């Protein structure tokens, strides 16, 4: 096998990046909870991946390779944030990353469990959640639509997320997921 | 590899409501720098909190990436590369059509099953039992009553789930007959019933009346030689006698004697009805409070004072006739001297009696009595003279409720907050008095004249409410 055979074409690399985009977004969002910031971090990750694309060995798992870049960019993000005193320390972020990494193999099962739980939600709650998670959603506008206070929107979403979390874990246990 | 176990990352860690709320605020990007700092410190040392945070932010991530399809129900899997093309579309459409067909078939089977089950199926199921001498008559197998049946036991508790969607905790000594899925007879004993959101209507016969539940939570007690006791904790119900009927709502309690005479039951103290927070009966028997009564004479008033089934703390109910909750305010949250203490859920509408109100609180032993009095009202003489302002404050969070005096829903668009410093409508001062011996202590009414106050440091001064009563033992 010649050295060139071990590399993928730029076209294939773009295809890989595109097909893993949502999975990468999920990973970064699990570490950076603000969606806009997470998308910025993901953009940084994509640029870094593109710059290092020739180092990618197609025999390796692309997602595992990508996670290494994402971890570094997430740590960079928190280092920058620490100058504005409103975020987590590097030590804590390392603890979170370790835990998130340990669960990556089960993300698909979690999504299956979540799918079932969302179906069981009352329609009103599902619609509120959909509005809340819409890209560029505005809580003030949601509150205005529902004729409630913004703080009430957050309280309701908190309750829904708590019940979804319980439901997902219950379903995961029922599914007998291996860890 | 191993199956899930206690330490598995998929076992949801148990964290306090405060930690859950803190994590939610951070994940929602609503946290202050101080809250982020608090979370950072917590995650550095507390593995349970860390696991909960990761689970919660993971869920948030799943919802974020699934956002376009949340409204439709299922999120789209976020798996890696996938092939595209006509065949995939074909299989996807076929799979969807097949799934729809399957779902319709299952739904049809369910409808048939439920219809048959309703007419011939089980009536109730025993969910748990701590009774050691339980006797059961009737067709009963695998904890399930096939139709009619009778339960008898002398001590302990039984959890009974009625097929109609009502859960009961029955405390011994008790004898209960299951007549059908919507009908019970409480021959003797005490029970607390809780209807699910979509439960069917049920009726419970007692020796002196019949209860028709409209979906709510209520307590019943009946013993030979004593009046039947009925209290409504949530929702409403009808009480029917031979030629009369009464509607009782949340916060109402009555007694019916052998002659059928209905009177107000003013005091719902520990032990009168089963306590759903103490099914095993582990908490010490009698509480500090023996009885509570007032001087109000009103044939249309069935309001009661309730010794709360759980101790004082964050988000506990404040009144029997409202959905309001006590909350901590400020950095200290709930004052340490009140945490877990026995307390009385008073009647919010008692404030309308103003200074004419007298409440008699009978204590079984020496106690510290704390009065939680709104800062929005003028402090009455009885409180100023006999009690000391401890300097502690608690908050009141007002939820939606039905005002029976006005006959309409109030605060319909508000929702209760969770945890300290959230959604606080009123600040209450904590006043204290030492009561050195058992006996009856008389408390006065509320001076409803408003005080002109600056905006408080935490929450607001928007509410007009009755005071609360908390007691702790003096060692």
GROMACS .gro file of C-alpha atoms in nm, chain B residues 116-123 145-147 163 181:
model
   13
  295UNK     CA    1  -6.332  -0.627   2.781
  296UNK     CA    2  -6.109  -0.566   3.083
  297UNK     CA    3  -6.331  -0.283   3.207
  298UNK     CA    4  -6.638  -0.503   3.216
  299UNK     CA    5  -6.483  -0.820   3.351
  300UNK     CA    6  -6.129  -0.733   3.460
  301UNK     CA    7  -5.964  -0.680   3.796
  302UNK     CA    8  -6.095  -0.416   4.035
  324UNK     CA    9  -5.868  -0.869   4.314
  325UNK     CA   10  -6.058  -1.023   4.023
  326UNK     CA   11  -6.384  -0.853   4.126
  342UNK     CA   12  -5.822   0.002   3.848
  360UNK     CA   13  -6.378  -0.101   4.023
   0.00000   0.00000   0.00000
